[in-house]
mmCIF file of C-alpha atoms and ligand atoms in Angstrom:
data_model
loop_
_atom_site.group_PDB
_atom_site.id
_atom_site.type_symbol
_atom_site.label_atom_id
_atom_site.label_comp_id
_atom_site.label_asym_id
_atom_site.label_seq_id
_atom_site.Cartn_x
_atom_site.Cartn_y
_atom_site.Cartn_z
ATOM 1 C CA MET U 1 1.352 5.675 28.190
ATOM 2 C CA GLN U 2 -1.683 6.914 26.255
ATOM 3 C CA GLU U 3 -3.198 4.184 24.066
ATOM 4 C CA TYR U 4 -5.122 4.856 20.894
ATOM 5 C CA SER U 5 -8.902 5.070 21.110
ATOM 6 C CA PRO U 6 -11.428 6.806 18.862
ATOM 7 C CA GLU U 7 -12.052 9.447 21.567
ATOM 8 C CA ASN U 8 -8.440 10.605 21.685
ATOM 9 C CA ALA U 9 -7.889 10.270 17.947
ATOM 10 C CA LEU U 10 -5.427 12.950 16.930
ATOM 11 C CA LEU U 11 -7.212 13.930 13.730
ATOM 12 C CA ALA U 12 -10.875 13.446 14.603
ATOM 13 C CA GLY U 13 -13.105 15.797 12.621
ATOM 14 C CA ARG U 14 -10.448 16.649 10.042
ATOM 15 C CA THR U 15 -10.913 16.032 6.311
ATOM 16 C CA ILE U 16 -7.599 15.594 4.496
ATOM 17 C CA LEU U 17 -6.994 15.214 0.763
ATOM 18 C CA VAL U 18 -3.960 13.077 -0.172
ATOM 19 C CA THR U 19 -2.663 12.917 -3.752
ATOM 20 C CA GLY U 20 -0.907 9.768 -4.935
ATOM 21 C CA ALA U 21 -2.758 7.865 -2.211
ATOM 22 C CA GLY U 22 -2.681 4.526 -4.017
ATOM 23 C CA ASP U 23 0.933 3.543 -3.481
ATOM 24 C CA GLY U 24 4.158 4.154 -1.578
ATOM 25 C CA ILE U 25 4.279 6.957 0.977
ATOM 26 C CA GLY U 26 0.810 8.268 0.075
ATOM 27 C CA ARG U 27 -0.728 4.891 0.741
ATOM 28 C CA ALA U 28 0.939 4.489 4.161
ATOM 29 C CA VAL U 29 0.120 8.062 5.189
ATOM 30 C CA SER U 30 -3.526 7.716 4.105
ATOM 31 C CA LEU U 31 -3.930 4.612 6.240
ATOM 32 C CA ALA U 32 -2.281 6.281 9.238
ATOM 33 C CA LEU U 33 -4.449 9.406 8.868
ATOM 34 C CA ALA U 34 -7.646 7.332 8.752
ATOM 35 C CA LEU U 35 -6.574 5.260 11.752
ATOM 36 C CA ASN U 36 -6.035 8.483 13.659
ATOM 37 C CA GLY U 37 -9.526 9.808 13.021
ATOM 38 C CA ALA U 38 -9.273 11.779 9.758
ATOM 39 C CA THR U 39 -11.635 11.439 6.832
ATOM 40 C CA VAL U 40 -9.192 10.917 3.983
ATOM 41 C CA ILE U 41 -9.944 11.737 0.352
ATOM 42 C CA LEU U 42 -7.827 9.294 -1.620
ATOM 43 C CA LEU U 43 -6.815 10.942 -4.894
ATOM 44 C CA GLY U 44 -4.779 9.131 -7.539
ATOM 45 C CA ARG U 45 -4.708 7.981 -11.131
ATOM 46 C CA THR U 46 -5.164 4.202 -10.695
ATOM 47 C CA LEU U 47 -8.627 3.375 -9.407
ATOM 48 C CA SER U 48 -7.819 -0.233 -8.458
ATOM 49 C CA LYS U 49 -5.006 0.952 -6.173
ATOM 50 C CA LEU U 50 -7.246 3.542 -4.510
ATOM 51 C CA GLU U 51 -9.884 0.864 -3.954
ATOM 52 C CA ALA U 52 -7.290 -1.408 -2.351
ATOM 53 C CA VAL U 53 -6.309 1.384 0.084
ATOM 54 C CA TYR U 54 -9.997 2.032 0.791
ATOM 55 C CA ASP U 55 -10.466 -1.651 1.656
ATOM 56 C CA GLN U 56 -7.327 -1.682 3.797
ATOM 57 C CA ILE U 57 -8.576 1.321 5.803
ATOM 58 C CA GLU U 58 -11.983 -0.258 6.313
ATOM 59 C CA ALA U 59 -10.480 -3.612 7.340
ATOM 60 C CA ALA U 60 -8.196 -1.879 9.853
ATOM 61 C CA GLY U 61 -11.094 0.027 11.454
ATOM 62 C CA GLY U 62 -10.134 3.493 10.184
ATOM 63 C CA VAL U 63 -12.579 6.276 9.398
ATOM 64 C CA GLN U 64 -14.369 5.597 6.100
ATOM 65 C CA PRO U 65 -12.444 7.394 3.335
ATOM 66 C CA ALA U 66 -13.555 8.739 -0.046
ATOM 67 C CA ILE U 67 -12.025 8.048 -3.454
ATOM 68 C CA TYR U 68 -11.380 10.676 -6.121
ATOM 69 C CA PRO U 69 -9.684 9.269 -9.254
ATOM 70 C CA LEU U 70 -7.762 11.982 -11.103
ATOM 71 C CA ASN U 71 -4.648 12.005 -13.256
ATOM 72 C CA LEU U 72 -2.718 15.199 -12.466
ATOM 73 C CA GLU U 73 -0.954 14.867 -15.801
ATOM 74 C CA GLY U 74 -4.021 15.445 -17.932
ATOM 75 C CA ALA U 75 -6.341 17.277 -15.545
ATOM 76 C CA THR U 76 -7.493 20.763 -16.567
ATOM 77 C CA GLU U 77 -8.407 23.785 -14.461
ATOM 78 C CA HIS U 78 -12.048 22.799 -15.022
ATOM 79 C CA ASP U 79 -11.418 19.305 -13.556
ATOM 80 C CA TYR U 80 -9.931 20.798 -10.388
ATOM 81 C CA LEU U 81 -12.759 23.299 -9.943
ATOM 82 C CA GLU U 82 -15.322 20.542 -10.473
ATOM 83 C CA MET U 83 -13.551 18.448 -7.856
ATOM 84 C CA ALA U 84 -13.508 21.329 -5.367
ATOM 85 C CA GLU U 85 -17.237 21.887 -5.909
ATOM 86 C CA LYS U 86 -17.956 18.221 -5.178
ATOM 87 C CA LEU U 87 -15.782 18.294 -2.058
ATOM 88 C CA GLU U 88 -17.564 21.406 -0.838
ATOM 89 C CA VAL U 89 -20.956 19.720 -1.143
ATOM 90 C CA GLU U 90 -19.727 16.540 0.542
ATOM 91 C CA PHE U 91 -17.386 17.880 3.243
ATOM 92 C CA GLY U 92 -17.766 21.668 3.486
ATOM 93 C CA SER U 93 -14.118 22.322 4.342
ATOM 94 C CA LEU U 94 -10.650 20.825 4.106
ATOM 95 C CA GLU U 95 -8.371 20.692 7.150
ATOM 96 C CA GLY U 96 -5.455 19.261 5.208
ATOM 97 C CA LEU U 97 -4.082 18.966 1.683
ATOM 98 C CA LEU U 98 -1.069 16.702 1.189
ATOM 99 C CA HIS U 99 0.610 17.001 -2.192
ATOM 100 C CA ASN U 100 2.363 13.649 -2.410
ATOM 101 C CA ALA U 101 1.900 12.386 -5.992
ATOM 102 C CA ALA U 102 4.983 12.709 -8.153
ATOM 103 C CA GLN U 103 6.768 10.887 -10.904
ATOM 104 C CA LEU U 104 10.380 10.565 -11.944
ATOM 105 C CA GLN U 105 10.098 8.817 -15.342
ATOM 106 C CA LEU U 106 13.813 8.681 -16.058
ATOM 107 C CA LEU U 107 17.280 9.973 -15.324
ATOM 108 C CA SER U 108 18.921 11.794 -18.225
ATOM 109 C CA ARG U 109 21.355 14.584 -18.876
ATOM 110 C CA ILE U 110 19.712 17.759 -20.110
ATOM 111 C CA ASP U 111 21.338 17.416 -23.580
ATOM 112 C CA ASP U 112 19.194 14.370 -24.264
ATOM 113 C CA TYR U 113 16.160 15.056 -22.084
ATOM 114 C CA ASP U 114 12.984 14.131 -23.949
ATOM 115 C CA MET U 115 10.659 17.141 -24.248
ATOM 116 C CA GLN U 116 7.467 15.124 -23.894
ATOM 117 C CA THR U 117 8.749 13.553 -20.658
ATOM 118 C CA TRP U 118 9.786 16.972 -19.352
ATOM 119 C CA PHE U 119 6.263 18.318 -19.803
ATOM 120 C CA GLN U 120 4.665 15.197 -18.281
ATOM 121 C CA VAL U 121 6.811 15.396 -15.156
ATOM 122 C CA MET U 122 6.301 19.145 -14.719
ATOM 123 C CA GLN U 123 2.547 18.729 -15.205
ATOM 124 C CA SER U 124 2.244 15.994 -12.547
ATOM 125 C CA ASN U 125 4.754 17.327 -10.059
ATOM 126 C CA LEU U 126 4.314 21.099 -10.251
ATOM 127 C CA HIS U 127 1.498 22.449 -12.428
ATOM 128 C CA GLY U 128 -1.014 19.902 -11.079
ATOM 129 C CA PRO U 129 -0.241 20.793 -7.436
ATOM 130 C CA PHE U 130 -0.537 24.518 -8.282
ATOM 131 C CA LEU U 131 -3.979 24.059 -9.901
ATOM 132 C CA LEU U 132 -5.195 21.709 -7.184
ATOM 133 C CA THR U 133 -4.081 24.108 -4.447
ATOM 134 C CA GLN U 134 -5.739 27.063 -6.151
ATOM 135 C CA ALA U 135 -9.026 25.162 -6.487
ATOM 136 C CA CYS U 136 -8.917 23.974 -2.855
ATOM 137 C CA LEU U 137 -8.008 27.304 -1.223
ATOM 138 C CA PRO U 138 -11.644 28.280 -0.526
ATOM 139 C CA LEU U 139 -12.152 24.908 1.214
ATOM 140 C CA LEU U 140 -8.956 25.288 3.236
ATOM 141 C CA ARG U 141 -9.993 28.822 4.241
ATOM 142 C CA ARG U 142 -13.270 27.442 5.573
ATOM 143 C CA ALA U 143 -11.445 25.205 8.097
ATOM 144 C CA GLU U 144 -10.751 26.375 11.636
ATOM 145 C CA ASP U 145 -7.111 25.610 10.903
ATOM 146 C CA ALA U 146 -5.644 23.899 7.867
ATOM 147 C CA SER U 147 -2.320 22.356 6.862
ATOM 148 C CA LEU U 148 -1.122 22.672 3.279
ATOM 149 C CA LEU U 149 1.806 20.295 2.926
ATOM 150 C CA PHE U 150 4.015 19.812 -0.116
ATOM 151 C CA THR U 151 6.164 16.696 -0.488
ATOM 152 C CA SER U 152 9.592 17.745 -1.592
ATOM 153 C CA ASP U 153 12.931 16.010 -2.005
ATOM 154 C CA HIS U 154 16.472 16.945 -1.002
ATOM 155 C CA LEU U 155 17.099 17.150 -4.769
ATOM 156 C CA GLY U 156 14.669 20.073 -4.826
ATOM 157 C CA ARG U 157 16.886 21.947 -2.394
ATOM 158 C CA LYS U 158 20.263 20.974 -3.846
ATOM 159 C CA ALA U 159 20.104 19.375 -7.278
ATOM 160 C CA LYS U 160 22.295 16.677 -8.782
ATOM 161 C CA ALA U 161 23.159 15.817 -12.376
ATOM 162 C CA TYR U 162 20.670 13.752 -14.403
ATOM 163 C CA TRP U 163 17.635 14.381 -12.165
ATOM 164 C CA GLY U 164 16.216 16.741 -14.828
ATOM 165 C CA ALA U 165 12.550 17.672 -14.613
ATOM 166 C CA TYR U 166 12.067 15.813 -11.316
ATOM 167 C CA ALA U 167 14.626 17.975 -9.498
ATOM 168 C CA VAL U 168 13.441 21.153 -11.221
ATOM 169 C CA SER U 169 9.797 20.387 -10.339
ATOM 170 C CA LYS U 170 10.762 19.972 -6.680
ATOM 171 C CA PHE U 171 12.608 23.318 -6.712
ATOM 172 C CA GLY U 172 9.330 24.717 -8.066
ATOM 173 C CA ILE U 173 7.406 23.044 -5.236
ATOM 174 C CA GLU U 174 9.722 24.674 -2.687
ATOM 175 C CA GLY U 175 9.152 28.031 -4.376
ATOM 176 C CA LEU U 176 5.388 27.570 -4.425
ATOM 177 C CA MET U 177 5.493 26.663 -0.727
ATOM 178 C CA GLN U 178 7.452 29.827 0.115
ATOM 179 C CA VAL U 179 5.239 32.120 -1.966
ATOM 180 C CA MET U 180 2.091 30.672 -0.429
ATOM 181 C CA ALA U 181 3.424 30.704 3.132
ATOM 182 C CA GLU U 182 4.047 34.455 2.803
ATOM 183 C CA GLU U 183 0.695 35.129 1.163
ATOM 184 C CA LEU U 184 -1.126 33.124 3.850
ATOM 185 C CA SER U 185 0.961 34.258 6.820
ATOM 186 C CA ASN U 186 -2.012 35.943 8.529
ATOM 187 C CA SER U 187 -4.493 33.220 7.715
ATOM 188 C CA ASN U 188 -5.731 29.934 9.191
ATOM 189 C CA ILE U 189 -3.577 27.986 6.698
ATOM 190 C CA ARG U 190 -0.033 26.865 7.466
ATOM 191 C CA VAL U 191 2.174 25.900 4.512
ATOM 192 C CA ASN U 192 5.258 23.690 4.690
ATOM 193 C CA SER U 193 7.309 21.225 2.660
ATOM 194 C CA PHE U 194 8.695 17.893 3.815
ATOM 195 C CA ALA U 195 11.479 15.872 2.148
ATOM 196 C CA PRO U 196 11.072 12.211 3.113
ATOM 197 C CA GLY U 197 14.582 10.919 2.360
ATOM 198 C CA PRO U 198 15.299 7.492 0.808
ATOM 199 C CA THR U 199 12.224 5.285 1.215
ATOM 200 C CA ARG U 200 11.316 1.833 -0.108
ATOM 201 C CA THR U 201 8.879 2.678 -2.942
ATOM 202 C CA LYS U 202 8.386 2.257 -6.670
ATOM 203 C CA LEU U 203 9.764 5.738 -7.374
ATOM 204 C CA ARG U 204 12.976 4.996 -5.470
ATOM 205 C CA ALA U 205 13.415 1.683 -7.320
ATOM 206 C CA ILE U 206 13.231 3.487 -10.684
ATOM 207 C CA ALA U 207 16.066 5.795 -9.644
ATOM 208 C CA TYR U 208 18.218 3.133 -7.967
ATOM 209 C CA PRO U 209 17.445 -0.234 -9.644
ATOM 210 C CA GLY U 210 20.543 -1.922 -8.201
ATOM 211 C CA GLU U 211 19.866 -0.932 -4.614
ATOM 212 C CA ASP U 212 18.815 -3.453 -1.966
ATOM 213 C CA PRO U 213 15.349 -2.191 -0.961
ATOM 214 C CA GLY U 214 15.645 -4.057 2.333
ATOM 215 C CA LYS U 215 18.177 -1.468 3.468
ATOM 216 C CA LEU U 216 15.705 1.419 3.085
ATOM 217 C CA LYS U 217 13.118 2.596 5.563
ATOM 218 C CA SER U 218 9.522 1.673 4.853
ATOM 219 C CA PRO U 219 6.856 4.280 4.022
ATOM 220 C CA GLU U 220 5.177 3.383 7.345
ATOM 221 C CA GLN U 221 8.200 4.678 9.271
ATOM 222 C CA LEU U 222 7.495 8.170 7.937
ATOM 223 C CA THR U 223 3.901 8.373 9.097
ATOM 224 C CA PRO U 224 4.524 10.044 12.500
ATOM 225 C CA TYR U 225 6.057 13.045 10.701
ATOM 226 C CA TYR U 226 3.061 13.381 8.406
ATOM 227 C CA LEU U 227 0.599 12.936 11.278
ATOM 228 C CA TRP U 228 2.268 15.796 13.119
ATOM 229 C CA LEU U 229 2.470 18.020 10.050
ATOM 230 C CA LEU U 230 -1.166 17.440 9.097
ATOM 231 C CA GLY U 231 -2.461 17.523 12.658
ATOM 232 C CA PRO U 232 -2.925 20.216 15.298
ATOM 233 C CA GLY U 233 0.626 19.775 16.626
ATOM 234 C CA SER U 234 2.020 21.783 13.717
ATOM 235 C CA LEU U 235 -0.209 24.824 14.385
ATOM 236 C CA GLY U 236 2.051 27.866 14.131
ATOM 237 C CA THR U 237 4.667 26.106 11.989
ATOM 238 C CA THR U 238 4.669 27.657 8.528
ATOM 239 C CA GLY U 239 7.012 28.483 5.656
ATOM 240 C CA MET U 240 9.449 25.726 6.601
ATOM 241 C CA ALA U 241 11.369 23.295 4.376
ATOM 242 C CA LEU U 242 11.522 20.267 6.661
ATOM 243 C CA ASP U 243 12.951 16.762 6.787
ATOM 244 C CA GLU U 244 13.205 14.056 9.434
ATOM 245 C CA THR U 245 16.162 15.781 11.107
ATOM 246 C CA SER U 246 14.387 19.126 11.560
ATOM 247 C CA ASP U 247 14.240 20.585 15.079
ATOM 248 C CA VAL U 248 10.429 20.767 14.989
ATOM 249 C CA PHE U 249 10.371 16.971 15.234
ATOM 250 C CA GLY U 250 12.545 16.817 18.365
ATOM 251 C CA HIS U 251 9.624 16.676 20.769
ATOM 252 C CA LEU U 252 7.870 14.180 18.483
ATOM 253 C CA ARG U 253 10.864 11.853 18.739
ATOM 254 C CA SER U 254 11.016 12.101 22.560
ATOM 255 C CA SER U 255 7.255 11.676 22.987
ATOM 256 C CA ARG U 256 7.380 8.537 20.867
ATOM 257 C CA GLU U 257 10.036 7.114 23.160
ATOM 258 C CA ASP U 258 7.426 7.355 25.966
ATOM 259 C CA GLY U 259 4.629 5.990 23.756
ATOM 260 C CA SER U 260 1.975 8.046 21.988
ATOM 261 C CA ALA U 261 -1.619 8.111 20.837
ATOM 262 C CA PHE U 262 -0.560 7.623 17.203
ATOM 263 C CA ARG U 263 -1.448 4.550 15.244
ATOM 264 C CA THR U 264 0.990 4.183 12.392
ATOM 265 C CA ASP U 265 -0.074 0.871 10.929
ATOM 266 C CA ALA U 266 -2.988 -1.505 10.953
ATOM 267 C CA ASP U 267 -1.839 -3.400 14.065
HETATM 268 N N1 NAP T 1 10.678 7.200 -2.095
HETATM 269 C C1 NAP T 1 11.648 8.056 -1.861
HETATM 270 O O1 NAP T 1 12.784 7.668 -1.586
HETATM 271 C C2 NAP T 1 11.375 9.548 -1.923
HETATM 272 C C3 NAP T 1 12.425 10.413 -1.596
HETATM 273 C C4 NAP T 1 12.200 11.776 -1.637
HETATM 274 C C5 NAP T 1 10.949 12.274 -1.991
HETATM 275 N N2 NAP T 1 9.947 11.410 -2.306
HETATM 276 C C6 NAP T 1 8.644 11.978 -2.664
HETATM 277 O O2 NAP T 1 7.628 11.302 -1.959
HETATM 278 C C7 NAP T 1 6.402 11.362 -2.719
HETATM 279 C C8 NAP T 1 5.801 9.979 -2.835
HETATM 280 O O3 NAP T 1 6.671 9.186 -3.597
HETATM 281 P P1 NAP T 1 6.785 7.597 -3.454
HETATM 282 O O4 NAP T 1 8.199 7.297 -3.254
HETATM 283 O O5 NAP T 1 5.778 7.098 -2.490
HETATM 284 O O6 NAP T 1 6.420 7.179 -4.959
HETATM 285 P P2 NAP T 1 5.457 6.057 -5.563
HETATM 286 O O7 NAP T 1 5.496 4.813 -4.736
HETATM 287 O O8 NAP T 1 5.817 5.984 -6.993
HETATM 288 O O9 NAP T 1 4.010 6.694 -5.398
HETATM 289 C C9 NAP T 1 3.643 7.849 -6.097
HETATM 290 C C10 NAP T 1 2.142 7.905 -6.197
HETATM 291 O O10 NAP T 1 1.789 9.070 -6.968
HETATM 292 C C11 NAP T 1 0.881 8.685 -7.974
HETATM 293 N N3 NAP T 1 0.996 9.525 -9.148
HETATM 294 C C12 NAP T 1 2.082 9.714 -9.942
HETATM 295 N N4 NAP T 1 1.786 10.519 -10.959
HETATM 296 C C13 NAP T 1 0.477 10.845 -10.814
HETATM 297 C C14 NAP T 1 -0.423 11.621 -11.560
HETATM 298 N N5 NAP T 1 -0.055 12.204 -12.715
HETATM 299 N N6 NAP T 1 -1.703 11.753 -11.132
HETATM 300 C C15 NAP T 1 -2.111 11.152 -10.008
HETATM 301 N N7 NAP T 1 -1.294 10.382 -9.244
HETATM 302 C C16 NAP T 1 -0.028 10.227 -9.665
HETATM 303 C C17 NAP T 1 1.250 7.238 -8.304
HETATM 304 O O11 NAP T 1 0.164 6.611 -8.954
HETATM 305 P P3 NAP T 1 0.296 5.107 -9.537
HETATM 306 O O12 NAP T 1 0.314 4.228 -8.327
HETATM 307 O O13 NAP T 1 -0.918 4.947 -10.353
HETATM 308 O O14 NAP T 1 1.584 5.052 -10.296
HETATM 309 C C18 NAP T 1 1.561 6.700 -6.916
HETATM 310 O O15 NAP T 1 0.393 6.261 -6.266
HETATM 311 C C19 NAP T 1 6.776 11.999 -4.048
HETATM 312 O O16 NAP T 1 6.411 13.372 -4.042
HETATM 313 C C20 NAP T 1 8.284 11.847 -4.124
HETATM 314 O O17 NAP T 1 8.878 12.851 -4.911
HETATM 315 C C21 NAP T 1 10.132 10.054 -2.276
#
């Protein structure tokens, strides 16, 4: 069994930007990435939450991260370009971009769907990721290999009533992933989407307030999938709409039965 050590860190030398890094899945994945050798850029809208993740990474002995506060809802093209310029000066290239931030706001039938809420959700969940990706493409191109990963949802592959702008934004994310995977098929950048399935987070609690959260998997249980998708193991995998049951994770599951070099929490 191969134990973790800084020398065999899976993601050593990789700089990875994570949106929505302050809570839920983004928080757990950011910690796991840093513990596996990546320099993580923690992007989110609540500075205090990003600072708490920063402290958690430092306390656990992960690679020192960076913080970039940004609200995808209000950010303009200029904000994204300014961010990319700063990242270029500081890091030179990006080996990974994880689009994880999203909001649900509410469940409502389309008849009654509030227009302001519709625009807010589409801005955070779809237009923001488009603008951020566009601004970061030169940085991703500068990497030896790079992983562009969109967080999707099964509702963005088969919708259900009342999921409104959230479901529609995730269909858009799947479309953006497919368009970009084709456009970048002969490049150093692989492009995929991953649908996490029911996970114990704030977003899930908004959708299912009566559910017992203890029956859901924790965000930490998802981290091996993200480590593989953002790491060198996924080289050659592109244009795929994935979830935990996807064939590409078969060897990941069997290798974890034997033990692996991953660290998925602070222990
Ligand atoms: N949990 C599930 O069961 C589930 C299932 C399928 C898909 N997903 C997907 O998984 C991803 C992560 O969701 P989660 O469950 O971890 O949700 P979460 O706990 O609510 O975390 C979402 C994160 O995104 C941030 N965020 C939201 N809007 C933002 C904006 N406009 N600008 C910057 N940051 C913003 C939030 O910031 P604040 O902390 O400041 O609010 C939060 O840190 C999402 O893409 C979601 O669609 C989740």
